[in-house]
mmCIF file of C-alpha atoms in Angstrom:
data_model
loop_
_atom_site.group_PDB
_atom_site.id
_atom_site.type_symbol
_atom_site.label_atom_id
_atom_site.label_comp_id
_atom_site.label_asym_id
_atom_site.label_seq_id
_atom_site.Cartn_x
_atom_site.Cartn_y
_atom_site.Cartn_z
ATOM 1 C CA UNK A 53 129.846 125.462 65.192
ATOM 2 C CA UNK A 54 132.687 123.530 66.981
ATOM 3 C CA UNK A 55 132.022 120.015 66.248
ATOM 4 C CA UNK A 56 133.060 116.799 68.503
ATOM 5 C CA UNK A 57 137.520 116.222 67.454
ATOM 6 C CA UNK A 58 138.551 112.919 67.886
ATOM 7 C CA UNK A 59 142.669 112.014 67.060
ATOM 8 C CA UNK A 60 144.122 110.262 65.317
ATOM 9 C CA UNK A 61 141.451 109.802 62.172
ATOM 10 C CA UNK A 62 143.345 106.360 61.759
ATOM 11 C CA UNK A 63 145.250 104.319 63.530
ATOM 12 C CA UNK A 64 147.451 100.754 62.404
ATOM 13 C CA UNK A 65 148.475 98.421 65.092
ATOM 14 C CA UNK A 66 150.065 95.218 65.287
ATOM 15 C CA UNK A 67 148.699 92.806 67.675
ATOM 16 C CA UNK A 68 149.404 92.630 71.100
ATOM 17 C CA UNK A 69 150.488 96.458 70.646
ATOM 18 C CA UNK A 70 148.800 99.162 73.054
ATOM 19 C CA UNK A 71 146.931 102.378 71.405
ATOM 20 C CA UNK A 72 145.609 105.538 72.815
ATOM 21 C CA UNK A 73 142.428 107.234 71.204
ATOM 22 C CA UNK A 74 141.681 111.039 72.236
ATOM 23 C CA UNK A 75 138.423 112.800 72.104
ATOM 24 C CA UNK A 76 137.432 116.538 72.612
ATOM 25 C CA UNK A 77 133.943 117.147 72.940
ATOM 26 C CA UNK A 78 132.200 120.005 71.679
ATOM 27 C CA UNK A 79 132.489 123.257 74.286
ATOM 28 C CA UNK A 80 130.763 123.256 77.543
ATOM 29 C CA UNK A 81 129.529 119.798 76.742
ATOM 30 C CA UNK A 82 130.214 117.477 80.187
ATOM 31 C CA UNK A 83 129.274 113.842 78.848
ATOM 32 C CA UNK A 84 131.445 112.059 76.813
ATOM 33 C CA UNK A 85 130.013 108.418 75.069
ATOM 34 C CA UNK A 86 132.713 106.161 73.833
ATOM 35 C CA UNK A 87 131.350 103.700 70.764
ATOM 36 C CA UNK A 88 132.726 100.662 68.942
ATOM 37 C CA UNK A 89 131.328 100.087 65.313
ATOM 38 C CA UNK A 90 132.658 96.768 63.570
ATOM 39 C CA UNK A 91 132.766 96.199 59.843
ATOM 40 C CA UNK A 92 129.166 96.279 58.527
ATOM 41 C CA UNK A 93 127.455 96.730 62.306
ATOM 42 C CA UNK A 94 126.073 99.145 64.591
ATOM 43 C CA UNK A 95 128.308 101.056 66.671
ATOM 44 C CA UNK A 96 127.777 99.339 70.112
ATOM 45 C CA UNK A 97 128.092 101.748 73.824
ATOM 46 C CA UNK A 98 131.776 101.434 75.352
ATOM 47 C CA UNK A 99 131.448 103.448 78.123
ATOM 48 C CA UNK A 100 130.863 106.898 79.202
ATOM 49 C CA UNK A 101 131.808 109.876 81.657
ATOM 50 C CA UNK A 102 130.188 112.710 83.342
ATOM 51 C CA UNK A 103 131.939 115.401 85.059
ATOM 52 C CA UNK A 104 135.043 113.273 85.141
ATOM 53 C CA UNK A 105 133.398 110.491 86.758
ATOM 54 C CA UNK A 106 132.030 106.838 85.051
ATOM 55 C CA UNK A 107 128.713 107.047 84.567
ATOM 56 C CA UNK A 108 127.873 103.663 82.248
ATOM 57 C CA UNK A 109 129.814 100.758 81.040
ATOM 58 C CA UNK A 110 129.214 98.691 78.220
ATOM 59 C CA UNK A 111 130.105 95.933 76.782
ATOM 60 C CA UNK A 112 133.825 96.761 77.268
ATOM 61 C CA UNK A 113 136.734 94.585 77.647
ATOM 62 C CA UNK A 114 138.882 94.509 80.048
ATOM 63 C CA UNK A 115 141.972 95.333 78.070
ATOM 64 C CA UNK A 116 140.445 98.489 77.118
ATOM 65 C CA UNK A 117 140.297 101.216 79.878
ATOM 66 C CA UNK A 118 139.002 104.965 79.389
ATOM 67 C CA UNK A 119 139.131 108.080 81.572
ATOM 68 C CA UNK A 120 137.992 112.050 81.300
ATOM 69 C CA UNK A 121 140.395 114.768 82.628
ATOM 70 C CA UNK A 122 139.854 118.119 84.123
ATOM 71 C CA UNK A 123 139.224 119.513 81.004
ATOM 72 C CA UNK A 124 136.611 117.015 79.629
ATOM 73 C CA UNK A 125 138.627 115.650 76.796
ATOM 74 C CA UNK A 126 138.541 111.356 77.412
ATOM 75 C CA UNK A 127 141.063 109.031 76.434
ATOM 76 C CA UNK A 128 140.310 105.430 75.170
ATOM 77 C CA UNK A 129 143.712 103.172 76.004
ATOM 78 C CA UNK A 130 143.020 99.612 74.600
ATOM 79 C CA UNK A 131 146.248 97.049 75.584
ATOM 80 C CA UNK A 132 147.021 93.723 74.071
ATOM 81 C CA UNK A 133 145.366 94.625 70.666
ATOM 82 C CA UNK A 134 143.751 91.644 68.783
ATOM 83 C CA UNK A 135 142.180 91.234 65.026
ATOM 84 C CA UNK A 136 138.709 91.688 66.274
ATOM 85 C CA UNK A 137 139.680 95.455 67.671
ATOM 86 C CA UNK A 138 139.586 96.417 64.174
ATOM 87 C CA UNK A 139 136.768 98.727 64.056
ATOM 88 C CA UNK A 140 135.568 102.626 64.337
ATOM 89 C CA UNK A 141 135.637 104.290 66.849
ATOM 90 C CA UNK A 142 133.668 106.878 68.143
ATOM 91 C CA UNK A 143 133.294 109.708 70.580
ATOM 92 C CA UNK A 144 130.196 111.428 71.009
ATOM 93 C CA UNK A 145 129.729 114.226 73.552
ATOM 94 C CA UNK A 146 126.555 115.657 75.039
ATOM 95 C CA UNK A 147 125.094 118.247 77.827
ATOM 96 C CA UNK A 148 122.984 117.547 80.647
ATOM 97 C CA UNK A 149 120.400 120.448 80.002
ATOM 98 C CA UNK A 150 118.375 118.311 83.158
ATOM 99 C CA UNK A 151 118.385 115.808 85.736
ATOM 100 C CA UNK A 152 117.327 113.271 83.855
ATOM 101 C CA UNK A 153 117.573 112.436 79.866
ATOM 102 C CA UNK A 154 117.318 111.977 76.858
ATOM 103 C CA UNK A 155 120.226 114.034 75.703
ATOM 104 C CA UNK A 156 121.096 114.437 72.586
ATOM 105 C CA UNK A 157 124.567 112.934 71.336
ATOM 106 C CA UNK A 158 126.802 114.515 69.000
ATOM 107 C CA UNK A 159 129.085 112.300 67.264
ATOM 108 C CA UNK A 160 132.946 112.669 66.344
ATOM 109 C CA UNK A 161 134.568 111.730 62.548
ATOM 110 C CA UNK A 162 135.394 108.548 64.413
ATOM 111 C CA UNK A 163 139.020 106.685 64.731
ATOM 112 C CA UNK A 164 139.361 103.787 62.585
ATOM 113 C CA UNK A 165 141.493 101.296 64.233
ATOM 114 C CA UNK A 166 142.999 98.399 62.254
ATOM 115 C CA UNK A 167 144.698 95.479 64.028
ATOM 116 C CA UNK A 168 147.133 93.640 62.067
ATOM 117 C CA UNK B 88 116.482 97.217 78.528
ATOM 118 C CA UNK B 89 115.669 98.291 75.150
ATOM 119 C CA UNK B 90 115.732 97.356 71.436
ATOM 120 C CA UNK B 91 115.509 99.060 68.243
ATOM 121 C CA UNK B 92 114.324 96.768 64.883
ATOM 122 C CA UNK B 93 114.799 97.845 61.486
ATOM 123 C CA UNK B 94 113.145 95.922 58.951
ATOM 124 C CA UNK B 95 114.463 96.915 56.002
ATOM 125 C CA UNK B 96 118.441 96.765 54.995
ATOM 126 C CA UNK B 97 118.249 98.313 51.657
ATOM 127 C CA UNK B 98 116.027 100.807 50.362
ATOM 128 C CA UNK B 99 115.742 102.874 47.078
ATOM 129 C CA UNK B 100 114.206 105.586 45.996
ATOM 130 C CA UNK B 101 114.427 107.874 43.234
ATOM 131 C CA UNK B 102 115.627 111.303 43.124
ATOM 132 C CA UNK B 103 113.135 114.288 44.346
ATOM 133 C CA UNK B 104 110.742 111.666 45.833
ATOM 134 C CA UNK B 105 110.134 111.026 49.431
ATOM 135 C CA UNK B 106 111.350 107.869 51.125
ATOM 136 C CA UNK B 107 109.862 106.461 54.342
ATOM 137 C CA UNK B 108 112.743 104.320 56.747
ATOM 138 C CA UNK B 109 111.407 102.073 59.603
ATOM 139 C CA UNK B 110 112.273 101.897 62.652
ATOM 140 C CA UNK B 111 109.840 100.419 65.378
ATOM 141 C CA UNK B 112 111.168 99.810 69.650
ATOM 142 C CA UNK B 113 111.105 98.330 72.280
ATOM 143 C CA UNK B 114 111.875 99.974 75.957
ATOM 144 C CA UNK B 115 110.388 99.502 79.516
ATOM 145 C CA UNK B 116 111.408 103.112 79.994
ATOM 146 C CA UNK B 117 108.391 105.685 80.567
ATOM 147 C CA UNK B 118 111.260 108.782 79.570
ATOM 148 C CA UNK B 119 113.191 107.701 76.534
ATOM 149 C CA UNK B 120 114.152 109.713 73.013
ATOM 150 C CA UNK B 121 114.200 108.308 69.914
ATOM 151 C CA UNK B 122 117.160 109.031 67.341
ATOM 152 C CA UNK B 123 117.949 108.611 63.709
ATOM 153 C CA UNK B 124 121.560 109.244 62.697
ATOM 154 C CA UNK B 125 122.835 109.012 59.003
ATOM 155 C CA UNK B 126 126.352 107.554 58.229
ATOM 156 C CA UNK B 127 127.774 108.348 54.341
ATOM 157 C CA UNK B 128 130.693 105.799 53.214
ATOM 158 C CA UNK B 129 133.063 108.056 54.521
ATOM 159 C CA UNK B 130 131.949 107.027 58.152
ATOM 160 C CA UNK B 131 130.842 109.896 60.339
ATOM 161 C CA UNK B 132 127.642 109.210 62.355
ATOM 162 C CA UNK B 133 125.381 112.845 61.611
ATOM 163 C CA UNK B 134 122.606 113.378 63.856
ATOM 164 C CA UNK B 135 119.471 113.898 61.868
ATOM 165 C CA UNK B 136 116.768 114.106 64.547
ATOM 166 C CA UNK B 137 115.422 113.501 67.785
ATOM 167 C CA UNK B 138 111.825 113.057 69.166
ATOM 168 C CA UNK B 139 111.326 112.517 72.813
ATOM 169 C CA UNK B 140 108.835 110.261 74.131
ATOM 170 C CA UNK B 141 106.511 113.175 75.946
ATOM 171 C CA UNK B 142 106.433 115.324 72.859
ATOM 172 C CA UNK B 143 103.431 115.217 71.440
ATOM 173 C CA UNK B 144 104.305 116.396 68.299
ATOM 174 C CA UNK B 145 106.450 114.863 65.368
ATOM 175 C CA UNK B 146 109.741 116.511 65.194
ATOM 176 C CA UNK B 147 110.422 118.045 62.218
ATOM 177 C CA UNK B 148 114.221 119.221 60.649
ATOM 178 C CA UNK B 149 114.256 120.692 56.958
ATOM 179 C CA UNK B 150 113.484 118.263 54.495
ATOM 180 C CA UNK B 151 113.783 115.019 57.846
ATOM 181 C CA UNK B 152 110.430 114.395 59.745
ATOM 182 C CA UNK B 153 109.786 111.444 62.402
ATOM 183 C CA UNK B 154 106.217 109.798 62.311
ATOM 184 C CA UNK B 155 105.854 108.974 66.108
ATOM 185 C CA UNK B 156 102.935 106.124 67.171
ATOM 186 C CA UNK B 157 103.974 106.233 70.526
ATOM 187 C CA UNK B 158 101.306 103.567 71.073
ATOM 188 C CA UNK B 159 102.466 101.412 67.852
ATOM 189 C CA UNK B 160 106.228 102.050 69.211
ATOM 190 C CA UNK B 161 107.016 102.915 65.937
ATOM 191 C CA UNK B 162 109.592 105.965 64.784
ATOM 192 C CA UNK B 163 109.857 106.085 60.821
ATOM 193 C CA UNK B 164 112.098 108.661 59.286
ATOM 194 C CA UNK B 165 110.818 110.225 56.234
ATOM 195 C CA UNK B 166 113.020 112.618 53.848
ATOM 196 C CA UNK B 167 111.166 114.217 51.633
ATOM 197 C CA UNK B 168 112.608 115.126 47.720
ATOM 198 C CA UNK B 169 115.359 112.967 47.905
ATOM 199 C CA UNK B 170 118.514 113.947 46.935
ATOM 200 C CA UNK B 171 121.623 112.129 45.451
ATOM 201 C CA UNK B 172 123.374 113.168 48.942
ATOM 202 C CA UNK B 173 121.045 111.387 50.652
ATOM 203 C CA UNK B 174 122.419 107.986 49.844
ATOM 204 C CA UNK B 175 123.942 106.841 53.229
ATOM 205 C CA UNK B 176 123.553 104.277 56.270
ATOM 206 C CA UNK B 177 120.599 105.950 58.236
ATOM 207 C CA UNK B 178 120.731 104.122 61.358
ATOM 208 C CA UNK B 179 117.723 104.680 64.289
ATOM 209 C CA UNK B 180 118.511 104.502 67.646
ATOM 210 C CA UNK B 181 117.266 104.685 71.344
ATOM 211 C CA UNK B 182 118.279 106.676 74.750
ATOM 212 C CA UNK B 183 116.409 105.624 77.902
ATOM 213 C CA UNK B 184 117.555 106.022 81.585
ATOM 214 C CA UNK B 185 120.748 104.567 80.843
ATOM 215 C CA UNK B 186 121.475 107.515 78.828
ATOM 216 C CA UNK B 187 123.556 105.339 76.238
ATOM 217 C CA UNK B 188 122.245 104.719 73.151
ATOM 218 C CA UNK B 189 120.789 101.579 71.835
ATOM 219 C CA UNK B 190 121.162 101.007 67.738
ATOM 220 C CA UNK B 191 119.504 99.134 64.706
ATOM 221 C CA UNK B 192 120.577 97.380 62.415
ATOM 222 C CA UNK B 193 120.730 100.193 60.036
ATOM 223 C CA UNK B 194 119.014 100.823 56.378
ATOM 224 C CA UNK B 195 120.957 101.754 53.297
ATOM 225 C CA UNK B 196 119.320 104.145 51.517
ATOM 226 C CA UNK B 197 120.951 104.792 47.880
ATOM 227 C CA UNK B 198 118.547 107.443 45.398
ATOM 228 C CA UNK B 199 118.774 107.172 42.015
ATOM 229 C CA UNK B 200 119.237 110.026 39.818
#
């Protein structure tokens, strides 16, 4: 079964650099979740999108901004990098089989970011 | 908002035995599911098994089952015959309303042979 891609696998920065993570979520799937794990911590909720629109935010910051397009990939774009970026990041995708939840959230490989 | 505690950061258990992982919550949401995800070294985040908080039975995947005391607020993941495989971060978390989910602390689970 088609799993959740996310590009690229890793990712070395320098800070105060700009980088651009991708994510395709599995087929037919129209949420897309966007995680930060740190070293040794639980991956924390960015934000997320359904049907192309924001649908919860996170803890965030500012510097990092994240869209869906038309054909429900997302894009994480995360300016002025600092040290404390460094992390994993993940994508996880999900369908809305009702109005209202629990869905269940398939993860992607991750991105592992490293700020130098 | 909700809050997911898990009380143990290291567990062990020997091969072909079954291992019980805690996880107890906290939500003021009446509709809410209940997660457990396992993460090897290598990193991904595999989803093990979901219970939602209106089924009244415990969800069950191969060798994964989650003990549910709704009224406890307790989730526990038990794998039964543990295999080598098995060692990983098993991590439980919670979706409510907000649909995002909400994550422990995580266990580390390493079977011996």
């Amino acid at each position: 079964a088609a799993g959740v891609i996310q590009s690229p696998r890793h990712l070395i920065k320098e800070k105060r650099e700009t980088a651009t993570l991708k994510c395709y979520p599995i087929p037919r799937h129209d949420t897309v979740y966007w995680y930060q794990q740190g070293p040794g911590q639980d991956p924390q909720f960015l934000i997320s999108f359904y049907e192309k629109m924001q649908s919860d935010k996170g803890s965030i910051p500012d510097r990092f901004s994240a869209q869906q397009f038309s054909d429900y990939h997302s894009e994480l774009n995360m300016s002025s990098l600092e040290l404390g970026d460094s992390a994993l990041y993940f994508c996880a995708s999900s369908l809305r089989t009702s109005a209202f939840g629990p869905y269940e959230q398939y993860f992607g490989p991750g991105t592992r970011l490293t700020v130098t | 908002a909700q809050k997911i505690t898990q009380t143990q950061p290291g567990m062990f258990v020997q091969e072909k035995e079954a291992v019980t992982l805690d996880c107890t919550y906290d939500t003021s949401d009446q509709s809410y599911g209940l997660f457990w995800y396992k993460q090897p070294s290598s990193g991904e985040m595999i989803f093990l098994i979901y219970q939602g908080s209106y089924d009244e039975q415990n969800a069950t995947e191969g060798r994964y089952s989650l003990n549910f005391q709704k009224a406890r607020k307790s989730a526990n993941l038990v794998i039964s015959a543990s295999q080598l495989g098995d060692s990983a971060m098993y991590f439980c978390a919670i979706q409510g309303g907000s649909e995002k989910l909400v994550f422990g602390k995580g266990t580390k689970l390493t079977v011996n042979p």
